[in-house]
Structures are given as C-alpha cells and as structure tokens.
Amino acid sequence: MQNITERLLSGDRRALARMVTLIENESPQARRYLAELHQNAGRAHIIGVTGAPGAGKSTLVTHLVREFRRRERKIGVVAVDPSSPFTGGAILGDRIRMMELAGDPNVFIRSMASRGSLGGLSAATRDVVRAMDAAGFNPVIIETIGTGQAEVEVMRAAQTVLVVSAPGMGDEIQAIKAGILEIADIFVVSKADKPGADQTVAELAMLLSLDPHRRHHDKSKPYWRIPVLKTSAIKDQGITQLVDAIEQHYQYLLESDMLANRTQRQVRSEVEALVLHSVMLALKDKVTEAEWQLLMEDITTRERDPYSVAIELQKRIGLNNK
Ligand SMILES: Nc1nc2c(ncn2[C@@H]2O[C@H](COP(=O)(O)OP(=O)(O)OP(=O)(O)O)[C@@H](O)[C@H]2O)c(=O)[nH]1
Ligand SMILES: [Mg+2]
C-alpha cells in the first residue's frame, strides 16, 4: 500500500481529502506529509476572491471554475469562512451551489472554518492550497468573506486577489478604501445586470485614480494597472474577460519578478510564524497558568517590570537574548 503523499501526488482524490482533514485537525502528521509534498507544490496559480457578505463571490467562483474547465484546467477551490463553524449556514448554501461542479474529477472543492486563532486559519488555508497544488490542481481559488483583518491575512496566500463588490453597496466602497486597496489586483463589480453597476465601476475607478502608485510608477518596469471589470452570473457576461485578466496578471507577476518576490515574502512570514508558534508552545510547557497570573500581578502592581519578566521567561525556554 502506497502512503498518503504518494497517492495524493498520483491524483488520488481520497488521499487529498484525507490530507485536508488532517490539516484542519492540526494533526502533527499533516506537517510531516506537507514537508514531503513541498517539492511538488509551487506550480499552481493561487487566486483569492474576497468581498463583502453577499457580494456574489461564491457565484462568481462557480463561474470562474466553469471557465477554467473550458480552458482544460484542473481547479481547486477553498472556501474559507472565518466565523461560522464547519457545517455552518452560508457554507452549506455555497456547497449546494457548487455541488454541480463537485462531480467533475478535475474540480476539488473544500470549505474550511476557523477552529482556533486567526493565524491558525490562514496557516490551514495555505496548507490546504499547498496540498491541492501538489495534487496537480491549477489554479487554486480561495474564497473568503469580508474585508477585515482576517481576510487580508488569508488573502496573503493568494497571488492574484479579486475584490468583489456588488452595485448599490456604497458604504462598502469606504470599507474597501480602508483595508483592501493594497491587496487588490483586480476589482470585480458583480451582478452587473442590476442597476447601479456603472456607478460602482466609476466609484472604484475614482478610488484607483487616487492611488499614488498609479500615477508615479517607474515607466521602464512592467506595471500592473488594476482593472475594474463587470460580471453578471445571471447573464453569463464578463467571465471570459475576467479569466483573461487573471491570466494576464499571472503573466505580469512572472515577468516582473513579483511572483518570486511575493513568494519569498510569504515563505518568510510562514517560517517566522512557525518558529513563533514553537516558542509559544515551549512557553506553555514551562510556565503554568497560575505562574502567569502571579507574574502579571507583579507587573500590574509595579513590583516588577514587563522587560525583566520577559527576559526571565525567555531564559526558561533557553533564549539568552536580551
Ligand atoms: N442579479 C444577480 N444576482 C447575483 C449574481 N451573482 C450572485 N447573485 C445573487 O447574490 C446573492 C449572493 O450570492 P453569493 O454568490 O452567495 O455571494 P457571496 O459573496 O458568496 O456570499 P457570502 O459567501 O454569504 O458572503 C445570491 O442570492 C445570488 O443569487 C449576479 O450576477 N446577478
Ligand atoms: Mg460565498
């Protein structure tokens, strides 16, 4: 009997499904398998789709999957919901909608929800993407709700980020302004069959024109001009143009060295997070909750200062730096 990584690499869906479950459960085996898979990953184009609740993300993803299938690609989808539990409402609806695609052996869809920390969710998402990538899925699409910190974190795993807005969500543009502008590579105005779509496009274009990078970029280097594209799932419009833009963005990333840059930055923050996590585990091992309480009391009553307490704790896990 072959092991799980060999089966996964040969395209066995059950092995991939098992792997995803191990990752979700934060099983220690998962890391060992992922380490084995590492050299086989890194081929997939990772596409992020984010936007406010109800913006039309899942519907759009379904249409993207269909278009990529037409282009004979094998597609992985990870739908991430930071708030609801694994079988929660919205996800269930998405699952039903995506069900029609689920019978296709060249499509692999999984929903994920956070169990623990924010960092845990983005780490698990990244690992699931890596497993799909190693299994030969390309592209891998990550869908996540909203425009907050959690999503930005999850979206860091993506190479091309689509920010989806629907017409008539004026306030949402404000939210976009606040957090998402710097991570967007393509703006999508979904539900373009509805009134107000052109106004939303105009507002986004206006927002982009305020971006200083757009006006003062180095003309000699490859430059990505963030497009604003309209799509309608109902009328099946704009999807091929969107997929063209997604592919052009990937080309841009390759030609401008941005892909290598982004990947290096991601890998670095991943390794840093892994080391930090180990440090926290080591601390948990060496310092009891009761002891924490006493130490914190000492600090709040001004008997001790936080710096010397930190140094004491560092020493206990074998760190000698000041
Ligand atoms: N008119 C119109 N309605 C759409 C279109 N795309 C999606 N919708 C509707 O908008 C609603 C939300 O669509 P979803 O695709 O579930 O949106 P979502 O962003 O994934 O939602 P959450 O995952 O809950 O945040 C559904 O009722 C869809 O039928 C479209 O192109 N035109
Ligand atoms: Mg959805």
mmCIF file of C-alpha atoms and ligand atoms in Angstrom:
data_model
loop_
_atom_site.group_PDB
_atom_site.id
_atom_site.type_symbol
_atom_site.label_atom_id
_atom_site.label_comp_id
_atom_site.label_asym_id
_atom_site.label_seq_id
_atom_site.Cartn_x
_atom_site.Cartn_y
_atom_site.Cartn_z
ATOM 1 C CA MET A 1 0.000 0.000 0.000
ATOM 2 C CA GLN A 2 1.332 3.408 -1.020
ATOM 3 C CA ASN A 3 1.466 6.149 1.540
ATOM 4 C CA ILE A 4 -0.842 9.132 1.512
ATOM 5 C CA THR A 5 1.612 11.540 -0.127
ATOM 6 C CA GLU A 6 2.347 9.152 -2.997
ATOM 7 C CA ARG A 7 -1.350 8.609 -3.573
ATOM 8 C CA LEU A 8 -2.016 12.332 -3.401
ATOM 9 C CA LEU A 9 0.707 13.055 -5.926
ATOM 10 C CA SER A 10 -0.738 10.487 -8.289
ATOM 11 C CA GLY A 11 -4.017 12.398 -8.170
ATOM 12 C CA ASP A 12 -5.986 10.227 -5.725
ATOM 13 C CA ARG A 13 -8.849 12.436 -4.516
ATOM 14 C CA ARG A 14 -9.431 10.409 -1.385
ATOM 15 C CA ALA A 15 -5.828 10.896 -0.353
ATOM 16 C CA LEU A 16 -6.205 14.640 -0.923
ATOM 17 C CA ALA A 17 -9.442 14.727 1.068
ATOM 18 C CA ARG A 18 -7.753 12.847 3.907
ATOM 19 C CA MET A 19 -4.855 15.270 3.808
ATOM 20 C CA VAL A 20 -7.188 18.264 4.041
ATOM 21 C CA THR A 21 -8.871 16.737 7.087
ATOM 22 C CA LEU A 22 -5.504 16.147 8.756
ATOM 23 C CA ILE A 23 -4.615 19.802 8.126
ATOM 24 C CA GLU A 24 -7.915 21.037 9.519
ATOM 25 C CA ASN A 25 -7.480 18.949 12.631
ATOM 26 C CA GLU A 26 -3.984 20.343 13.034
ATOM 27 C CA SER A 27 -2.699 16.802 13.130
ATOM 28 C CA PRO A 28 1.083 16.515 13.603
ATOM 29 C CA GLN A 29 1.134 14.020 10.718
ATOM 30 C CA ALA A 30 -0.067 16.768 8.392
ATOM 31 C CA ARG A 31 3.191 18.684 8.746
ATOM 32 C CA ARG A 32 5.272 15.640 8.018
ATOM 33 C CA TYR A 33 3.253 14.915 4.872
ATOM 34 C CA LEU A 34 3.326 18.564 3.810
ATOM 35 C CA ALA A 35 7.082 18.588 4.186
ATOM 36 C CA GLU A 36 7.210 15.601 1.823
ATOM 37 C CA LEU A 37 4.893 17.358 -0.619
ATOM 38 C CA HIS A 38 6.734 20.648 -0.586
ATOM 39 C CA GLN A 39 8.946 19.977 -3.587
ATOM 40 C CA ASN A 40 5.899 19.077 -5.660
ATOM 41 C CA ALA A 41 3.972 22.229 -4.868
ATOM 42 C CA GLY A 42 4.561 25.724 -6.232
ATOM 43 C CA ARG A 43 3.071 25.177 -9.664
ATOM 44 C CA ALA A 44 -0.455 26.410 -9.085
ATOM 45 C CA HIS A 45 -1.631 29.927 -9.688
ATOM 46 C CA ILE A 46 -3.327 30.879 -6.427
ATOM 47 C CA ILE A 47 -6.295 33.186 -6.878
ATOM 48 C CA GLY A 48 -8.007 34.948 -3.979
ATOM 49 C CA VAL A 49 -11.618 36.103 -4.142
ATOM 50 C CA THR A 50 -12.803 38.404 -1.381
ATOM 51 C CA GLY A 51 -15.533 40.990 -0.774
ATOM 52 C CA ALA A 52 -18.450 41.852 1.471
ATOM 53 C CA PRO A 53 -21.004 39.217 2.529
ATOM 54 C CA GLY A 54 -23.433 38.551 -0.305
ATOM 55 C CA ALA A 55 -21.331 40.365 -2.911
ATOM 56 C CA GLY A 56 -21.616 37.362 -5.198
ATOM 57 C CA LYS A 57 -18.277 35.694 -4.524
ATOM 58 C CA SER A 58 -19.397 32.061 -4.494
ATOM 59 C CA THR A 59 -21.498 32.513 -7.601
ATOM 60 C CA LEU A 60 -18.548 34.149 -9.312
ATOM 61 C CA VAL A 61 -16.210 31.365 -8.205
ATOM 62 C CA THR A 62 -18.599 28.797 -9.667
ATOM 63 C CA HIS A 63 -18.466 30.642 -12.996
ATOM 64 C CA LEU A 64 -14.704 31.007 -12.831
ATOM 65 C CA VAL A 65 -14.402 27.271 -12.279
ATOM 66 C CA ARG A 66 -16.574 26.614 -15.337
ATOM 67 C CA GLU A 67 -14.490 28.952 -17.488
ATOM 68 C CA PHE A 68 -11.220 27.402 -16.302
ATOM 69 C CA ARG A 69 -12.694 23.972 -17.080
ATOM 70 C CA ARG A 70 -13.404 25.199 -20.598
ATOM 71 C CA ARG A 71 -9.712 26.045 -20.754
ATOM 72 C CA GLU A 72 -8.991 22.473 -19.694
ATOM 73 C CA ARG A 73 -7.592 23.358 -16.327
ATOM 74 C CA LYS A 74 -7.897 21.326 -13.157
ATOM 75 C CA ILE A 75 -9.230 23.583 -10.415
ATOM 76 C CA GLY A 76 -9.103 23.537 -6.634
ATOM 77 C CA VAL A 77 -11.373 25.740 -4.516
ATOM 78 C CA VAL A 78 -11.011 26.517 -0.821
ATOM 79 C CA ALA A 79 -13.975 28.415 0.618
ATOM 80 C CA VAL A 80 -12.900 29.986 3.885
ATOM 81 C CA ASP A 81 -15.376 31.227 6.430
ATOM 82 C CA PRO A 82 -13.691 32.812 9.420
ATOM 83 C CA SER A 83 -16.789 32.974 11.598
ATOM 84 C CA SER A 84 -19.188 30.101 11.112
ATOM 85 C CA PRO A 85 -18.484 26.510 12.108
ATOM 86 C CA PHE A 86 -17.532 23.921 9.567
ATOM 87 C CA THR A 87 -21.064 22.967 8.555
ATOM 88 C CA GLY A 88 -22.446 26.493 9.031
ATOM 89 C CA GLY A 89 -25.243 28.119 7.059
ATOM 90 C CA ALA A 90 -23.592 30.177 4.349
ATOM 91 C CA ILE A 91 -21.105 27.478 3.628
ATOM 92 C CA LEU A 92 -23.854 24.910 3.249
ATOM 93 C CA GLY A 93 -25.558 27.119 0.653
ATOM 94 C CA ASP A 94 -22.306 27.536 -1.209
ATOM 95 C CA ARG A 95 -21.811 23.810 -1.140
ATOM 96 C CA ILE A 96 -25.151 23.163 -2.730
ATOM 97 C CA ARG A 97 -24.452 25.771 -5.389
ATOM 98 C CA MET A 98 -21.080 24.293 -6.071
ATOM 99 C CA MET A 99 -22.421 20.757 -5.970
ATOM 100 C CA GLU A 100 -22.971 20.612 -9.725
ATOM 101 C CA LEU A 101 -19.242 21.040 -10.146
ATOM 102 C CA ALA A 102 -18.338 18.563 -7.463
ATOM 103 C CA GLY A 103 -18.951 15.537 -9.682
ATOM 104 C CA ASP A 104 -16.160 16.659 -12.011
ATOM 105 C CA PRO A 105 -12.890 14.819 -11.255
ATOM 106 C CA ASN A 106 -10.976 17.907 -12.372
ATOM 107 C CA VAL A 107 -12.585 20.071 -9.705
ATOM 108 C CA PHE A 108 -11.868 19.784 -5.987
ATOM 109 C CA ILE A 109 -13.836 21.954 -3.574
ATOM 110 C CA ARG A 110 -13.453 22.230 0.177
ATOM 111 C CA SER A 111 -14.948 24.558 2.754
ATOM 112 C CA MET A 112 -12.993 25.488 5.837
ATOM 113 C CA ALA A 113 -13.796 27.323 9.004
ATOM 114 C CA SER A 114 -11.577 28.516 11.772
ATOM 115 C CA ARG A 115 -11.178 26.332 14.796
ATOM 116 C CA GLY A 116 -8.836 28.443 16.767
ATOM 117 C CA SER A 117 -6.833 31.519 16.090
ATOM 118 C CA LEU A 118 -6.765 33.813 13.111
ATOM 119 C CA GLY A 119 -3.234 32.722 12.393
ATOM 120 C CA GLY A 120 -4.440 29.127 12.540
ATOM 121 C CA LEU A 121 -6.966 29.733 9.798
ATOM 122 C CA SER A 122 -4.580 31.386 7.395
ATOM 123 C CA ALA A 123 -1.970 28.705 8.074
ATOM 124 C CA ALA A 124 -4.506 25.923 7.470
ATOM 125 C CA THR A 125 -5.712 27.623 4.290
ATOM 126 C CA ARG A 126 -2.190 27.928 2.990
ATOM 127 C CA ASP A 127 -1.521 24.259 3.756
ATOM 128 C CA VAL A 128 -4.721 23.104 2.045
ATOM 129 C CA VAL A 129 -3.791 25.194 -1.001
ATOM 130 C CA ARG A 130 -0.368 23.574 -0.957
ATOM 131 C CA ALA A 131 -1.883 20.092 -0.835
ATOM 132 C CA MET A 132 -4.188 20.874 -3.784
ATOM 133 C CA ASP A 133 -1.270 22.399 -5.656
ATOM 134 C CA ALA A 134 0.854 19.276 -5.111
ATOM 135 C CA ALA A 135 -2.070 17.139 -6.287
ATOM 136 C CA GLY A 136 -1.946 18.968 -9.609
ATOM 137 C CA PHE A 137 -4.763 21.476 -9.232
ATOM 138 C CA ASN A 138 -4.012 24.731 -11.019
ATOM 139 C CA PRO A 139 -5.378 27.264 -10.391
ATOM 140 C CA VAL A 140 -6.403 27.035 -6.777
ATOM 141 C CA ILE A 141 -9.064 29.583 -5.816
ATOM 142 C CA ILE A 142 -9.517 30.830 -2.238
ATOM 143 C CA GLU A 143 -12.856 32.470 -1.412
ATOM 144 C CA THR A 144 -13.273 34.419 1.795
ATOM 145 C CA ILE A 145 -15.918 36.780 3.157
ATOM 146 C CA GLY A 146 -15.430 40.395 4.047
ATOM 147 C CA THR A 147 -12.745 42.980 4.042
ATOM 148 C CA GLY A 148 -11.290 42.799 7.529
ATOM 149 C CA GLN A 149 -8.003 41.719 9.017
ATOM 150 C CA ALA A 150 -8.841 38.021 8.883
ATOM 151 C CA GLU A 151 -9.413 38.157 5.147
ATOM 152 C CA VAL A 152 -6.338 40.188 4.437
ATOM 153 C CA GLU A 153 -4.416 37.532 6.350
ATOM 154 C CA VAL A 154 -5.995 34.680 4.389
ATOM 155 C CA MET A 155 -5.526 36.566 1.122
ATOM 156 C CA ARG A 156 -1.785 36.771 1.666
ATOM 157 C CA ALA A 157 -1.583 33.208 0.426
ATOM 158 C CA ALA A 158 -3.008 34.313 -2.937
ATOM 159 C CA GLN A 159 -1.007 35.594 -5.885
ATOM 160 C CA THR A 160 -3.869 37.294 -7.682
ATOM 161 C CA VAL A 161 -6.521 38.902 -5.487
ATOM 162 C CA LEU A 162 -10.003 39.717 -6.794
ATOM 163 C CA VAL A 163 -12.053 42.131 -4.725
ATOM 164 C CA VAL A 164 -15.749 41.699 -5.483
ATOM 165 C CA SER A 165 -18.335 44.456 -4.991
ATOM 166 C CA ALA A 166 -21.982 44.484 -5.976
ATOM 167 C CA PRO A 167 -23.939 47.538 -7.160
ATOM 168 C CA GLY A 168 -25.729 49.560 -4.509
ATOM 169 C CA MET A 169 -23.272 48.902 -1.709
ATOM 170 C CA GLY A 170 -21.997 52.463 -1.391
ATOM 171 C CA ASP A 171 -20.744 52.074 2.149
ATOM 172 C CA GLU A 172 -18.748 49.122 1.134
ATOM 173 C CA ILE A 173 -16.533 51.251 -1.081
ATOM 174 C CA GLN A 174 -15.492 53.034 2.105
ATOM 175 C CA ALA A 175 -14.550 49.715 3.638
ATOM 176 C CA ILE A 176 -12.554 48.861 0.554
ATOM 177 C CA LYS A 177 -10.749 52.144 0.837
ATOM 178 C CA ALA A 178 -9.760 51.314 4.382
ATOM 179 C CA GLY A 179 -8.271 47.893 4.062
ATOM 180 C CA ILE A 180 -8.349 46.107 0.796
ATOM 181 C CA LEU A 181 -6.947 48.532 -1.735
ATOM 182 C CA GLU A 182 -3.377 47.463 -1.202
ATOM 183 C CA ILE A 183 -4.109 43.785 -1.716
ATOM 184 C CA ALA A 184 -6.448 44.065 -4.736
ATOM 185 C CA ASP A 185 -5.101 43.084 -8.145
ATOM 186 C CA ILE A 186 -8.447 43.098 -9.939
ATOM 187 C CA PHE A 187 -11.705 44.784 -8.953
ATOM 188 C CA VAL A 188 -14.845 42.934 -9.935
ATOM 189 C CA VAL A 189 -18.256 44.555 -9.966
ATOM 190 C CA SER A 190 -20.579 41.570 -9.796
ATOM 191 C CA LYS A 191 -24.314 41.479 -10.517
ATOM 192 C CA ALA A 192 -23.760 43.867 -13.424
ATOM 193 C CA ASP A 193 -27.282 43.038 -14.585
ATOM 194 C CA LYS A 194 -28.541 45.146 -11.683
ATOM 195 C CA PRO A 195 -28.989 48.921 -11.784
ATOM 196 C CA GLY A 196 -26.101 50.977 -10.458
ATOM 197 C CA ALA A 197 -23.307 48.752 -11.741
ATOM 198 C CA ASP A 198 -21.754 51.509 -13.834
ATOM 199 C CA GLN A 199 -21.797 53.848 -10.887
ATOM 200 C CA THR A 200 -19.962 51.297 -8.760
ATOM 201 C CA VAL A 201 -17.399 50.892 -11.540
ATOM 202 C CA ALA A 202 -16.979 54.685 -11.673
ATOM 203 C CA GLU A 203 -16.533 54.895 -7.894
ATOM 204 C CA LEU A 204 -13.881 52.197 -7.924
ATOM 205 C CA ALA A 205 -12.097 53.804 -10.871
ATOM 206 C CA MET A 206 -12.145 57.072 -8.959
ATOM 207 C CA LEU A 207 -10.688 55.374 -5.912
ATOM 208 C CA LEU A 208 -7.919 53.846 -8.009
ATOM 209 C CA SER A 209 -7.079 57.164 -9.601
ATOM 210 C CA LEU A 210 -6.247 58.444 -6.120
ATOM 211 C CA ASP A 211 -3.638 55.738 -5.681
ATOM 212 C CA PRO A 212 -0.240 57.466 -5.882
ATOM 213 C CA HIS A 213 1.460 54.335 -7.270
ATOM 214 C CA ARG A 214 -0.800 54.513 -10.251
ATOM 215 C CA ARG A 215 0.434 57.952 -11.196
ATOM 216 C CA HIS A 216 4.090 57.688 -10.238
ATOM 217 C CA HIS A 217 5.230 54.258 -11.306
ATOM 218 C CA ASP A 218 8.523 53.527 -12.976
ATOM 219 C CA LYS A 219 7.637 53.542 -16.673
ATOM 220 C CA SER A 220 10.559 51.293 -17.605
ATOM 221 C CA LYS A 221 9.344 48.403 -15.456
ATOM 222 C CA PRO A 222 6.369 46.117 -16.029
ATOM 223 C CA TYR A 223 3.385 47.717 -14.379
ATOM 224 C CA TRP A 224 0.015 46.253 -13.457
ATOM 225 C CA ARG A 225 -2.870 48.632 -13.931
ATOM 226 C CA ILE A 226 -5.622 47.336 -11.629
ATOM 227 C CA PRO A 227 -8.659 46.806 -13.846
ATOM 228 C CA VAL A 228 -12.287 47.222 -12.814
ATOM 229 C CA LEU A 229 -14.353 44.535 -14.532
ATOM 230 C CA LYS A 230 -18.079 43.929 -14.594
ATOM 231 C CA THR A 231 -19.546 40.452 -14.420
ATOM 232 C CA SER A 232 -23.032 39.047 -14.396
ATOM 233 C CA ALA A 233 -23.536 35.469 -13.390
ATOM 234 C CA ILE A 234 -27.182 35.590 -14.410
ATOM 235 C CA LYS A 235 -26.426 36.814 -17.930
ATOM 236 C CA ASP A 236 -23.140 34.913 -18.060
ATOM 237 C CA GLN A 237 -21.301 38.083 -19.011
ATOM 238 C CA GLY A 238 -17.778 39.256 -18.318
ATOM 239 C CA ILE A 239 -16.463 35.917 -17.098
ATOM 240 C CA THR A 240 -14.120 35.166 -20.016
ATOM 241 C CA GLN A 241 -12.726 38.712 -19.822
ATOM 242 C CA LEU A 242 -12.181 38.254 -16.093
ATOM 243 C CA VAL A 243 -10.348 34.962 -16.571
ATOM 244 C CA ASP A 244 -8.254 36.619 -19.293
ATOM 245 C CA ALA A 245 -7.352 39.381 -16.828
ATOM 246 C CA ILE A 246 -6.481 36.807 -14.157
ATOM 247 C CA GLU A 247 -4.153 35.055 -16.576
ATOM 248 C CA GLN A 248 -2.615 38.362 -17.667
ATOM 249 C CA HIS A 249 -1.945 39.210 -14.042
ATOM 250 C CA TYR A 250 -0.116 35.920 -13.592
ATOM 251 C CA GLN A 251 1.993 36.714 -16.651
ATOM 252 C CA TYR A 252 2.736 40.121 -15.182
ATOM 253 C CA LEU A 253 3.810 38.510 -11.904
ATOM 254 C CA LEU A 254 6.156 36.173 -13.760
ATOM 255 C CA GLU A 255 7.652 38.871 -15.985
ATOM 256 C CA SER A 256 8.144 41.438 -13.260
ATOM 257 C CA ASP A 257 9.722 39.055 -10.734
ATOM 258 C CA MET A 258 6.836 39.931 -8.469
ATOM 259 C CA LEU A 259 5.893 36.280 -8.172
ATOM 260 C CA ALA A 260 9.277 35.351 -6.772
ATOM 261 C CA ASN A 261 9.159 38.416 -4.520
ATOM 262 C CA ARG A 262 5.722 37.662 -3.152
ATOM 263 C CA THR A 263 6.534 34.006 -2.674
ATOM 264 C CA GLN A 264 9.682 34.798 -0.747
ATOM 265 C CA ARG A 265 7.868 37.222 1.492
ATOM 266 C CA GLN A 266 5.142 34.670 2.147
ATOM 267 C CA VAL A 267 7.553 31.876 2.874
ATOM 268 C CA ARG A 268 9.438 34.085 5.244
ATOM 269 C CA SER A 269 6.382 35.063 7.230
ATOM 270 C CA GLU A 270 5.368 31.416 7.237
ATOM 271 C CA VAL A 271 8.658 30.289 8.744
ATOM 272 C CA GLU A 272 8.567 33.148 11.235
ATOM 273 C CA ALA A 273 5.067 32.126 12.266
ATOM 274 C CA LEU A 274 6.138 28.506 12.684
ATOM 275 C CA VAL A 275 9.054 29.496 14.896
ATOM 276 C CA LEU A 276 6.877 31.873 16.932
ATOM 277 C CA HIS A 277 4.339 29.118 17.371
ATOM 278 C CA SER A 278 7.020 26.775 18.698
ATOM 279 C CA VAL A 279 8.203 29.456 21.100
ATOM 280 C CA MET A 280 4.665 29.859 22.396
ATOM 281 C CA LEU A 281 4.324 26.106 22.809
ATOM 282 C CA ALA A 282 7.615 25.941 24.678
ATOM 283 C CA LEU A 283 6.433 28.730 26.984
ATOM 284 C CA LYS A 284 3.172 26.906 27.612
ATOM 285 C CA ASP A 285 5.218 23.888 28.563
ATOM 286 C CA LYS A 286 7.443 25.707 31.013
ATOM 287 C CA VAL A 287 5.106 28.257 32.568
ATOM 288 C CA THR A 288 1.867 27.266 34.258
ATOM 289 C CA GLU A 289 -1.265 29.384 34.081
ATOM 290 C CA ALA A 290 -1.014 30.076 37.829
ATOM 291 C CA GLU A 291 2.506 31.287 37.397
ATOM 292 C CA TRP A 292 1.465 33.575 34.567
ATOM 293 C CA GLN A 293 -1.149 35.074 36.859
ATOM 294 C CA LEU A 294 1.376 35.782 39.585
ATOM 295 C CA LEU A 295 3.843 37.305 37.175
ATOM 296 C CA MET A 296 1.183 39.537 35.617
ATOM 297 C CA GLU A 297 0.080 40.648 39.059
ATOM 298 C CA ASP A 298 3.648 41.559 39.895
ATOM 299 C CA ILE A 299 3.735 43.718 36.806
ATOM 300 C CA THR A 300 0.385 45.428 37.349
ATOM 301 C CA THR A 301 1.223 46.170 40.992
ATOM 302 C CA ARG A 302 4.509 47.643 39.739
ATOM 303 C CA GLU A 303 6.578 45.215 41.746
ATOM 304 C CA ARG A 304 8.219 44.076 38.566
ATOM 305 C CA ASP A 305 8.525 45.429 35.057
ATOM 306 C CA PRO A 306 7.491 43.621 31.867
ATOM 307 C CA TYR A 307 11.008 43.667 30.419
ATOM 308 C CA SER A 308 12.679 41.714 33.200
ATOM 309 C CA VAL A 309 9.775 39.262 33.315
ATOM 310 C CA ALA A 310 10.132 38.689 29.564
ATOM 311 C CA ILE A 311 13.867 38.084 29.974
ATOM 312 C CA GLU A 312 13.209 35.603 32.769
ATOM 313 C CA LEU A 313 10.690 33.706 30.616
ATOM 314 C CA GLN A 314 12.984 33.741 27.597
ATOM 315 C CA LYS A 315 15.740 32.207 29.687
ATOM 316 C CA ARG A 316 13.399 29.488 30.797
ATOM 317 C CA ILE A 317 12.915 28.337 27.230
ATOM 318 C CA GLY A 318 16.609 28.610 26.560
ATOM 319 C CA LEU A 319 16.710 32.003 24.846
ATOM 320 C CA ASN A 320 19.558 34.149 26.077
ATOM 321 C CA ASN A 321 18.945 37.296 24.105
ATOM 322 C CA LYS A 322 18.021 40.461 25.939
HETATM 323 N N1 LIG B 1 -28.730 39.572 -10.143
HETATM 324 C C1 LIG B 1 -27.658 38.865 -9.826
HETATM 325 N N2 LIG B 1 -27.599 38.227 -8.637
HETATM 326 C C2 LIG B 1 -26.497 37.552 -8.326
HETATM 327 C C3 LIG B 1 -25.392 37.461 -9.213
HETATM 328 N N3 LIG B 1 -24.423 36.735 -8.624
HETATM 329 C C4 LIG B 1 -24.904 36.371 -7.419
HETATM 330 N N4 LIG B 1 -26.147 36.852 -7.237
HETATM 331 C C5 LIG B 1 -27.002 36.643 -6.053
HETATM 332 O O1 LIG B 1 -26.450 37.296 -4.924
HETATM 333 C C6 LIG B 1 -26.641 36.514 -3.750
HETATM 334 C C7 LIG B 1 -25.332 36.273 -3.042
HETATM 335 O O2 LIG B 1 -24.514 35.485 -3.898
HETATM 336 P P1 LIG B 1 -23.309 34.614 -3.339
HETATM 337 O O3 LIG B 1 -22.578 34.128 -4.533
HETATM 338 O O4 LIG B 1 -23.766 33.630 -2.354
HETATM 339 O O5 LIG B 1 -22.484 35.734 -2.597
HETATM 340 P P2 LIG B 1 -21.245 35.550 -1.605
HETATM 341 O O6 LIG B 1 -20.464 36.785 -1.732
HETATM 342 O O7 LIG B 1 -20.552 34.255 -1.856
HETATM 343 O O8 LIG B 1 -21.973 35.485 -0.221
HETATM 344 P P3 LIG B 1 -21.320 35.044 1.184
HETATM 345 O O9 LIG B 1 -20.418 33.865 0.945
HETATM 346 O O10 LIG B 1 -22.502 34.729 2.042
HETATM 347 O O11 LIG B 1 -20.591 36.263 1.665
HETATM 348 C C8 LIG B 1 -27.335 35.235 -4.189
HETATM 349 O O12 LIG B 1 -28.696 35.370 -3.943
HETATM 350 C C9 LIG B 1 -27.037 35.182 -5.665
HETATM 351 O O13 LIG B 1 -28.040 34.500 -6.390
HETATM 352 C C10 LIG B 1 -25.496 38.134 -10.486
HETATM 353 O O14 LIG B 1 -24.591 38.135 -11.330
HETATM 354 N N5 LIG B 1 -26.637 38.824 -10.716
HETATM 355 MG MG MG B 2 -19.946 32.708 -0.511
#
